[in-house]
Structure formats: C-alpha cells, structure tokens
Short mmCIF file of C-alpha atoms and ligand atoms in Angstrom, two decimals:
data_model
loop_
_atom_site.label_atom_id
_atom_site.label_comp_id
_atom_site.label_asym_id
_atom_site.label_seq_id
_atom_site.Cartn_x
_atom_site.Cartn_y
_atom_site.Cartn_z
CA MET A 108 38.32 8.99 9.26
CA ASN A 109 35.41 11.12 8.10
CA ASN A 110 34.90 13.65 10.87
CA LYS A 111 31.53 14.96 9.66
CA MET A 112 28.05 13.72 10.56
CA ASN A 113 24.61 14.18 9.03
CA ALA A 114 22.18 16.10 11.20
CA ALA A 115 18.64 17.48 10.79
CA VAL A 116 18.73 21.02 12.14
CA VAL A 117 16.02 23.50 13.13
CA VAL A 118 17.44 26.76 11.77
CA GLU A 119 14.28 28.80 12.34
CA PHE A 120 11.03 27.92 14.17
CA GLY A 121 8.50 26.51 11.73
CA ALA A 122 10.88 26.45 8.73
CA PRO A 123 11.78 23.03 7.25
CA LEU A 124 14.65 21.33 9.06
CA GLU A 125 17.90 21.51 7.11
CA LEU A 126 20.02 18.44 6.53
CA GLN A 127 23.50 19.68 7.37
CA LYS A 128 26.98 18.25 7.84
CA TRP A 129 28.26 19.01 11.33
CA ASP A 130 31.59 18.14 12.90
CA ILE A 131 31.35 14.95 14.96
CA PRO A 132 31.59 16.30 18.53
CA THR A 133 34.36 15.27 20.90
CA PRO A 134 33.27 14.34 24.43
CA ALA A 135 34.44 16.82 27.07
CA PRO A 136 35.47 15.49 30.51
CA GLY A 137 32.50 13.62 31.98
CA GLN A 138 30.70 13.25 28.64
CA ILE A 139 30.20 10.31 26.28
CA LEU A 140 29.68 10.14 22.52
CA VAL A 141 26.92 7.88 21.21
CA LYS A 142 26.72 6.66 17.59
CA THR A 143 23.02 6.80 16.81
CA GLU A 144 21.31 3.64 15.56
CA ALA A 145 17.68 4.77 15.91
CA CYS A 146 15.76 7.81 17.11
CA GLY A 147 11.99 8.05 17.55
CA VAL A 148 10.08 11.14 16.46
CA CYS A 149 7.88 12.46 19.28
CA HIS A 150 5.14 15.08 19.02
CA THR A 151 7.35 17.15 21.35
CA ASP A 152 9.73 17.47 18.38
CA VAL A 153 6.86 19.19 16.55
CA HIS A 154 6.43 21.61 19.48
CA ALA A 155 10.21 22.20 19.53
CA TRP A 156 10.32 22.84 15.78
CA ARG A 157 7.34 25.22 16.01
CA GLY A 158 8.67 27.01 19.13
CA ASP A 159 5.33 26.29 20.83
CA TRP A 160 6.29 26.48 24.50
CA PRO A 161 7.19 29.34 26.88
CA LEU A 162 10.66 27.82 27.42
CA LYS A 163 12.15 27.79 23.93
CA PRO A 164 15.21 26.08 22.48
CA LYS A 165 17.69 28.28 20.60
CA PRO A 166 18.08 27.63 16.86
CA PRO A 167 20.14 26.22 15.36
CA PHE A 168 19.52 23.01 17.29
CA ILE A 169 19.16 19.29 16.57
CA PRO A 170 15.87 17.82 17.92
CA GLY A 171 15.26 14.19 18.91
CA HIS A 172 15.10 12.72 22.44
CA GLU A 173 14.53 9.04 21.67
CA GLY A 174 18.04 8.35 20.35
CA ILE A 175 19.56 4.90 20.93
CA GLY A 176 23.08 3.80 20.04
CA SER A 177 26.43 2.52 21.21
CA ILE A 178 29.03 4.54 23.05
CA VAL A 179 31.99 5.16 20.74
CA ALA A 180 34.06 7.58 22.87
CA VAL A 181 34.26 8.61 26.52
CA GLY A 182 35.64 11.81 28.00
CA THR A 183 38.13 11.79 30.85
CA GLY A 184 36.73 10.93 34.25
CA VAL A 185 33.83 8.80 32.96
CA THR A 186 33.56 5.70 35.13
CA THR A 187 29.91 4.65 34.81
CA ALA A 188 29.93 3.91 31.07
CA LYS A 189 32.32 2.34 28.62
CA ILE A 190 32.81 2.11 24.88
CA GLY A 191 30.40 -0.42 23.37
CA ASP A 192 27.60 0.02 25.93
CA ARG A 193 24.18 0.54 24.30
CA VAL A 194 22.35 3.53 25.76
CA GLY A 195 19.48 5.93 25.08
CA VAL A 196 19.80 9.72 25.24
CA PRO A 197 16.49 10.86 26.69
CA TRP A 198 14.57 14.10 27.23
CA LEU A 199 15.99 14.32 30.77
CA TYR A 200 19.50 14.86 29.42
CA SER A 201 20.95 15.76 32.80
CA ALA A 202 20.08 17.29 36.18
CA CYS A 203 22.08 18.84 39.03
CA GLY A 204 22.05 15.74 41.26
CA HIS A 205 21.90 17.57 44.60
CA CYS A 206 18.80 19.83 44.80
CA GLU A 207 15.77 18.83 46.88
CA TYR A 208 14.13 17.31 43.78
CA CYS A 209 17.15 15.33 42.67
CA LEU A 210 17.67 14.06 46.21
CA SER A 211 14.07 12.85 46.45
CA ALA A 212 14.01 11.07 43.05
CA TRP A 213 12.17 13.91 41.32
CA GLU A 214 15.09 14.78 39.05
CA THR A 215 12.51 15.39 36.31
CA VAL A 216 11.67 18.76 37.90
CA CYS A 217 15.24 19.82 38.73
CA ALA A 218 15.62 23.54 37.98
CA ASP A 219 18.99 22.85 36.35
CA ALA A 220 17.73 19.99 34.17
CA LYS A 221 18.81 20.00 30.53
CA TYR A 222 16.57 18.59 27.84
CA GLY A 223 17.77 16.35 24.99
CA GLY A 224 16.89 17.57 21.51
CA TYR A 225 15.78 20.85 23.04
CA THR A 226 18.27 22.73 25.21
CA MET A 227 20.94 20.17 24.17
CA ASN A 228 21.41 18.76 20.68
CA GLY A 229 19.60 15.47 20.20
CA GLY A 230 19.18 12.33 18.18
CA PHE A 231 18.30 13.54 14.69
CA ALA A 232 22.02 13.19 13.99
CA GLU A 233 24.50 10.37 13.50
CA TYR A 234 26.24 11.11 16.80
CA ILE A 235 24.98 12.50 20.13
CA LEU A 236 26.91 13.84 23.11
CA ALA A 237 25.41 12.64 26.38
CA ASP A 238 25.80 12.64 30.16
CA PRO A 239 26.58 9.06 31.27
CA ASN A 240 24.74 9.62 34.57
CA TYR A 241 21.41 10.18 32.82
CA VAL A 242 21.43 7.90 29.77
CA ALA A 243 19.03 4.96 29.64
CA GLN A 244 20.62 1.51 29.86
CA ILE A 245 19.16 -0.52 27.00
CA PRO A 246 18.57 -4.16 27.96
CA ASP A 247 20.26 -6.81 25.80
CA GLY A 248 17.90 -8.33 23.26
CA LEU A 249 15.73 -5.23 22.88
CA PRO A 250 16.39 -3.92 19.34
CA SER A 251 17.42 -0.25 19.25
CA ALA A 252 14.52 0.78 16.99
CA GLU A 253 12.03 -0.80 19.41
CA ALA A 254 13.75 0.71 22.44
CA ALA A 255 13.60 4.23 20.99
CA PRO A 256 9.90 4.99 21.66
CA ILE A 257 10.18 3.52 25.14
CA ILE A 258 12.68 6.14 26.34
CA CYS A 259 10.14 8.96 25.94
CA ALA A 260 6.65 7.78 24.97
CA GLY A 261 6.99 4.63 27.08
CA VAL A 262 8.46 6.05 30.28
CA THR A 263 6.16 9.10 30.15
CA THR A 264 2.98 7.06 30.01
CA TYR A 265 4.20 4.36 32.39
CA LYS A 266 4.93 7.09 34.95
CA GLY A 267 1.69 8.91 34.10
CA ILE A 268 -0.36 5.76 34.72
CA LYS A 269 1.34 5.28 38.10
CA GLU A 270 0.58 8.91 38.93
CA THR A 271 -3.16 8.32 38.38
CA GLY A 272 -3.11 5.95 41.35
CA ALA A 273 -5.53 3.62 39.52
CA LYS A 274 -5.42 0.10 40.95
CA PRO A 275 -5.71 -3.30 39.20
CA GLY A 276 -9.30 -3.89 38.13
CA GLN A 277 -10.13 -0.19 38.01
CA TRP A 278 -10.71 1.89 34.90
CA ILE A 279 -8.19 4.13 33.19
CA ALA A 280 -9.25 6.38 30.33
CA ILE A 281 -6.43 7.16 27.90
CA SER A 282 -7.08 10.13 25.65
CA GLY A 283 -4.91 10.17 22.51
CA ILE A 284 -3.77 6.84 21.06
CA GLY A 285 -0.70 7.98 19.12
CA GLY A 286 2.95 7.49 20.02
CA LEU A 287 2.35 7.89 23.75
CA GLY A 288 -1.13 6.43 23.86
CA HIS A 289 -0.48 3.13 22.04
CA LEU A 290 2.17 2.35 24.65
CA ALA A 291 -0.05 3.61 27.49
CA VAL A 292 -2.75 1.10 26.51
CA GLN A 293 -0.20 -1.72 26.77
CA TYR A 294 1.32 -0.59 30.07
CA ALA A 295 -2.14 -0.15 31.55
CA LYS A 296 -3.20 -3.66 30.52
CA VAL A 297 -0.01 -5.17 31.96
CA MET A 298 -0.70 -3.26 35.18
CA GLY A 299 -4.10 -4.93 35.43
CA LEU A 300 -6.27 -1.95 34.55
CA ARG A 301 -9.42 -1.81 32.46
CA VAL A 302 -8.71 0.50 29.57
CA CYS A 303 -10.97 2.99 27.87
CA ALA A 304 -9.25 4.37 24.74
CA ILE A 305 -10.27 7.75 23.37
CA ASP A 306 -9.20 9.32 20.08
CA VAL A 307 -10.67 11.29 17.19
CA ASP A 308 -9.45 8.77 14.60
CA ASP A 309 -11.14 5.38 14.12
CA GLY A 310 -7.89 3.84 12.86
CA LYS A 311 -6.17 4.70 16.16
CA LEU A 312 -9.11 3.24 18.09
CA ALA A 313 -9.04 0.02 16.07
CA HIS A 314 -5.36 -0.23 16.97
CA ALA A 315 -6.17 0.31 20.66
CA LYS A 316 -8.64 -2.56 20.46
CA ARG A 317 -5.99 -4.85 18.99
CA LEU A 318 -3.76 -3.85 21.93
CA GLY A 319 -6.41 -4.90 24.43
CA ALA A 320 -8.51 -1.79 25.13
CA ASP A 321 -11.85 -2.71 26.71
CA LEU A 322 -13.86 0.35 25.67
CA LEU A 323 -13.40 2.60 22.62
CA VAL A 324 -14.65 6.17 22.38
CA ASN A 325 -14.41 8.44 19.36
CA ALA A 326 -14.43 11.93 20.89
CA LYS A 327 -15.78 13.39 17.65
CA ALA A 328 -18.64 10.94 17.15
CA SER A 329 -20.24 11.16 20.60
CA ASP A 330 -20.06 13.21 23.81
CA PRO A 331 -16.95 11.55 25.25
CA ILE A 332 -17.70 12.55 28.86
CA GLU A 333 -21.12 10.90 28.87
CA THR A 334 -19.91 7.86 26.92
CA VAL A 335 -17.03 7.23 29.31
CA LYS A 336 -19.21 7.77 32.39
CA GLN A 337 -21.76 5.29 31.07
CA GLY A 338 -19.20 2.70 29.96
CA THR A 339 -17.27 2.81 33.24
CA GLY A 340 -20.17 3.16 35.65
CA GLY A 341 -19.47 6.73 36.81
CA GLY A 342 -16.18 7.76 35.26
CA ALA A 343 -12.63 6.43 35.07
CA HIS A 344 -10.63 6.10 38.31
CA GLY A 345 -7.61 7.38 36.43
CA VAL A 346 -7.46 9.49 33.28
CA LEU A 347 -4.33 10.02 31.21
CA ILE A 348 -4.42 12.81 28.63
CA THR A 349 -1.79 12.37 25.93
CA ALA A 350 -3.66 14.21 23.15
CA PRO A 351 -1.91 17.35 21.89
CA SER A 352 -5.28 19.10 21.75
CA LEU A 353 -6.71 21.50 24.37
CA GLY A 354 -10.26 20.18 23.94
CA ALA A 355 -9.18 16.79 25.28
CA PHE A 356 -8.15 18.31 28.62
CA LYS A 357 -11.51 19.67 29.69
CA GLN A 358 -13.10 16.41 28.55
CA GLY A 359 -10.55 14.43 30.54
CA VAL A 360 -11.39 16.22 33.77
CA GLY A 361 -15.10 15.66 33.06
CA MET A 362 -14.71 11.90 32.66
CA THR A 363 -12.74 11.46 35.90
CA ARG A 364 -14.60 9.46 38.55
CA LYS A 365 -15.30 11.08 41.92
CA HIS A 366 -12.09 11.13 43.98
CA GLY A 367 -10.19 10.05 40.85
CA THR A 368 -7.07 11.56 39.28
CA CYS A 369 -6.65 13.11 35.86
CA VAL A 370 -3.00 13.13 34.77
CA LEU A 371 -1.89 15.56 32.08
CA ASN A 372 0.85 14.37 29.71
CA GLY A 373 -0.02 16.20 26.48
CA LEU A 374 1.58 19.60 25.99
CA PRO A 375 -0.31 21.66 23.42
CA PRO A 376 0.43 25.37 23.90
CA GLY A 377 -2.24 27.22 25.88
CA GLU A 378 -4.61 26.77 28.80
CA PHE A 379 -7.87 24.96 29.41
CA PRO A 380 -10.92 25.90 31.48
CA THR A 381 -11.37 23.97 34.72
CA PRO A 382 -14.93 23.54 36.03
CA LEU A 383 -14.13 24.49 39.63
CA PHE A 384 -17.36 23.33 41.25
CA ASP A 385 -17.16 19.86 39.72
CA VAL A 386 -13.47 19.46 40.58
CA VAL A 387 -13.94 20.61 44.18
CA ALA A 388 -17.26 18.94 44.94
CA ASN A 389 -16.11 15.64 43.42
CA CYS A 390 -12.65 15.73 45.06
CA ILE A 391 -10.86 15.31 41.74
CA THR A 392 -7.09 15.58 41.44
CA ILE A 393 -5.57 17.16 38.34
CA ARG A 394 -1.88 16.37 38.11
CA GLY A 395 0.85 17.18 35.62
CA SER A 396 3.40 14.50 34.80
CA PHE A 397 6.68 15.06 32.98
CA VAL A 398 8.58 12.09 31.50
CA GLY A 399 9.91 9.86 34.31
CA THR A 400 12.88 9.36 36.60
CA ARG A 401 15.80 7.09 35.80
CA MET A 402 14.18 4.39 37.91
CA ASP A 403 10.90 4.73 35.97
CA MET A 404 13.01 4.46 32.81
CA ALA A 405 14.61 1.19 33.92
CA GLU A 406 11.18 -0.25 34.81
CA ALA A 407 9.58 0.92 31.54
CA LEU A 408 12.42 -0.66 29.53
CA ALA A 409 12.18 -3.91 31.51
CA PHE A 410 8.55 -4.36 30.40
CA ALA A 411 9.67 -3.93 26.78
CA ALA A 412 12.63 -6.28 27.18
CA GLU A 413 10.28 -8.93 28.56
CA GLY A 414 8.02 -8.50 25.53
CA LYS A 415 5.05 -7.30 27.60
CA VAL A 416 5.01 -3.94 25.84
CA LYS A 417 6.03 -3.45 22.21
CA ALA A 418 6.28 -0.20 20.30
CA ASP A 419 4.69 -0.23 16.84
CA ILE A 420 7.24 1.45 14.64
CA GLU A 421 7.54 2.72 11.09
CA LEU A 422 11.16 3.13 9.98
CA GLN A 423 12.20 6.15 7.94
CA PRO A 424 15.54 7.66 6.91
CA LEU A 425 16.76 10.96 8.37
CA SER A 426 16.17 12.60 4.98
CA ALA A 427 12.39 12.12 5.46
CA ILE A 428 12.29 14.12 8.72
CA ASN A 429 10.25 17.05 7.39
CA GLN A 430 7.51 14.83 5.97
CA VAL A 431 7.45 12.87 9.23
CA LEU A 432 7.01 16.01 11.37
CA GLU A 433 4.21 17.26 9.11
CA ARG A 434 2.41 13.92 9.21
CA LEU A 435 2.75 13.85 12.99
CA GLU A 436 1.29 17.33 13.30
CA GLN A 437 -1.67 16.28 11.15
CA GLY A 438 -2.30 13.08 13.13
CA LYS A 439 -1.24 10.92 10.16
CA VAL A 440 1.37 8.77 11.89
CA ALA A 441 -0.11 5.41 12.94
CA SER A 442 1.96 5.02 16.14
CA ARG A 443 5.62 6.02 16.11
CA VAL A 444 8.08 6.80 13.35
CA VAL A 445 11.65 5.86 14.18
CA ILE A 446 14.55 7.28 12.18
CA ASP A 447 16.77 4.37 11.18
CA PHE A 448 20.46 5.24 11.02
CA THR A 449 21.68 1.71 10.35
CA THR A 450 20.90 1.57 6.63
CA ALA A 451 22.13 5.06 5.64
P1 LIG B 186 0.97 11.75 18.55
O1 LIG B 186 0.75 12.79 17.51
O2 LIG B 186 1.74 10.52 18.18
O3 LIG B 186 -0.42 11.26 19.16
C1 LIG B 186 -1.46 12.13 19.50
C2 LIG B 186 -2.79 11.39 19.39
O4 LIG B 186 -3.81 12.22 19.92
C3 LIG B 186 -3.19 11.03 17.97
O5 LIG B 186 -3.56 9.67 17.90
C4 LIG B 186 -4.37 11.96 17.70
O6 LIG B 186 -5.31 11.38 16.78
C5 LIG B 186 -4.96 12.09 19.09
N1 LIG B 186 -5.83 13.25 19.29
C6 LIG B 186 -5.76 14.48 18.73
N2 LIG B 186 -6.76 15.28 19.17
C7 LIG B 186 -7.48 14.54 20.06
C8 LIG B 186 -8.61 14.79 20.86
N3 LIG B 186 -9.23 15.98 20.86
N4 LIG B 186 -9.09 13.78 21.66
C9 LIG B 186 -8.47 12.58 21.68
N5 LIG B 186 -7.38 12.30 20.93
C10 LIG B 186 -6.89 13.25 20.13
O7 LIG B 186 1.70 12.53 19.75
P2 LIG B 186 2.62 11.93 20.94
O8 LIG B 186 4.02 11.78 20.47
O9 LIG B 186 1.91 10.78 21.53
O10 LIG B 186 2.63 13.18 21.96
C11 LIG B 186 1.41 13.65 22.49
C12 LIG B 186 1.61 14.88 23.37
O11 LIG B 186 2.33 14.51 24.54
C13 LIG B 186 2.40 16.03 22.75
O12 LIG B 186 1.81 17.27 23.13
C14 LIG B 186 3.77 15.89 23.35
O13 LIG B 186 4.51 17.10 23.40
C15 LIG B 186 3.40 15.43 24.74
N6 LIG B 186 4.46 14.73 25.48
C16 LIG B 186 4.55 14.99 26.82
C17 LIG B 186 5.49 14.33 27.57
C18 LIG B 186 5.56 14.57 29.03
O14 LIG B 186 6.58 14.27 29.64
N7 LIG B 186 4.51 15.04 29.67
C19 LIG B 186 6.37 13.42 26.96
C20 LIG B 186 6.24 13.17 25.61
C21 LIG B 186 5.27 13.84 24.86
ZN1 LIG B 187 8.96 12.85 23.67
ZN1 LIG B 188 18.53 18.99 40.78
#
C-alpha cells in the first residue's frame, strides 16, 4: 500500500503553500485517522497562512478545519468511533474536558484547546489525525462537500446568531456575506429573523437576496449605519459581523439597536475604536463569539441535513489551493470553495 499522502503545507508565512508528499500518519492511542473526502477553505486559512494573529501556528503545518471523511483507522482505546464512520475534523480539534469552561459547555474557550489546521495539522491533506471526542458526526444523506462549510462557517454563524439574543420577528444585520455570511443569512431566516445583509460587493448582496434577505445594504455605496437604522426602524436588534475588515466593526456597533447585541465573528488583525458614550448610553452589548460547542455543531448540521440550510460550494482540487487562498483574500470567492479529494 502507498504510505504517502498529498498535503498542502505552509512552509513560511505568506509564501505559497507547497504541495508535498507526507507519510500517512498512524493514529496514536486515543486517536483516529480520517481519509479526507472534502475540506472547505475558510478565510481563517488566509489568516493562518499570513500569520495574522497573536497566537501563531508553527510552520510547517497543514491548514484546513472543514475536513470531512471516513474513519479508516483507530488507535487503541478508542470506543466512541469506529472504522467507516463519517466525521468532520473541526477548528475545535480537542479540549481538556475538565476545566470550568469544558464542564459548563464552553469548551470553545478551554485554555488547553487545540485548533485544527492551526496548532494541529488539518484537512488540506488526504488524511487527517483527529480526536474522536471532538469530531463532528456527519448525518447520513448530507454529502461530504456540503457538510464541509457547515463545520466551521455554519456552526460559527449559527452560534453567533444565538449569541445576539435576537428573537423571531426581530431584525438581525449580517455584515459580510461570504463563506460565513451566506450561511448566516439562511440560519437567521430559519430562526424567524428579519435579515439585513451588508457587504461591499453587489454580487454578494444579490446572493443574499436570493437566500431570503429582507434588506440589502452596500457599505460602500451609502452610509451603512444610517441606512440600517432607517430600514429597521432604529437599528438591528442583533448584529453579526463576519467581515474580515476592521471598518465593518465600528459600523456594526453603530447600527445596533438600543439594548441590542453586536456579535463579533470576523477576525481581521488589529483593533477598532468603540464609541464609548453611544455604547454606554444605549446599553449596547458587544460580544465575541468563537466557533461553537459540540452541541451547537450537532444542531447546525441537523439544519443542513434537513435541507433548511445549504452551503453554496465551488469544488476545486488540492493543487489549486494557492489560487483559492488569493481569491479569498481579494473577496473573489462567491461563497465557499471546497477542496474535493474524491476525484484526485
Ligand atoms: P469570506 O472572505 O468568505 O467572506 C468575507 C465577506 O466579507 C466577503 O463577502 C466580503 O465581500 C465581505 N466584506 C469585506 N469587507 C467588508 C466590509 N467592510 N463590510 C461588509 N462586508 C465586507 O470570509 P469567511 O470565510 O466568511 O470569514 C470571515 C471572517 O470570519 C474571517 O476573518 C475569519 O477568520 C473569521 N472567522 C471567525 C470564526 C469565529 O469562530 N469567530 C470562524 C470562522 C471564520
Ligand atoms: Zn473557519
Ligand atoms: Zn478545558
């Protein structure tokens, strides 16, 4: 048997990924080995490749945290997964399981969490090692390529929408209608919210309209704060910022309704100014939100399995990874590119 696998490797921050042959890893006790069928390309992979964040991965590493495939080997002691199960290897690769956050279903902020495609090698490879306690269980009938964006973009926005506290019938403003945002629009509609979609690209806005958005705002063409306030009668009850652009953050706070919540999902490097008087005097909550728990993951996948939410995907081979990352950085990906490993 061929014991090598193809992998796209970051060898140096910002340099093109190298397509390399790596040994297929062997699962250690407690680990599983997944044969990748599909892996989505998230804007976080751009940040990882660029070394954008204070916590940095260590090159050489294999990015990708939307990998879906079947288990082909299990290490000793694994009881919760078996060969043949279809799973996803997400951003929350593993956590300690016993700190105050893990015990209270906030494993996403565990200090010992490991991150797939970042501090652990990820899905831009034909095989992925994973922790069976943290993989996503992919429902039967949901194709792997369609499941891929759900295990990061989907769960992140589903959780982010819940964290806004917006109730059915109320307004949510979603800033950034890319990989995360096009799923956020769909989750928000299923959850009974009125959706205001904001982007700087008319093509993305047209897509949001097709997905059911009630109000469209091009942040470049008009003052987005005023336009949202007018269109929603005083601001959105919930705001979800997915745009990887600092300018969108200040705008997002400004379009939040009094006593509303602005949830931050996007992670461009840097900081943004907060208008203290407005935030305090209007009782606005600004809240960070980082992927989702395993329970959020199961719920987010269930919506997709029921056909209520569907990722729009463009399939590409692993060999196209550098062009895909560049297009993503330039805002030229329509929704989500998924690397297809089944035709290689
Ligand atoms: P994407 O590139 O697919 O989509 C970004 C969208 O934002 C594009 O449609 C782009 O046109 C739009 N945009 C750019 N500037 C804008 C602006 N000023 N106003 C409004 N829209 C603007 O990216 P993605 O994969 O959806 O990821 C988005 C961000 O979310 C990244 O920073 C990523 O790292 C982060 N992210 C965070 C989490 C989390 O857990 N919090 C999870 C996944 C991704
Ligand atoms: Zn992601
Ligand atoms: Zn923990």
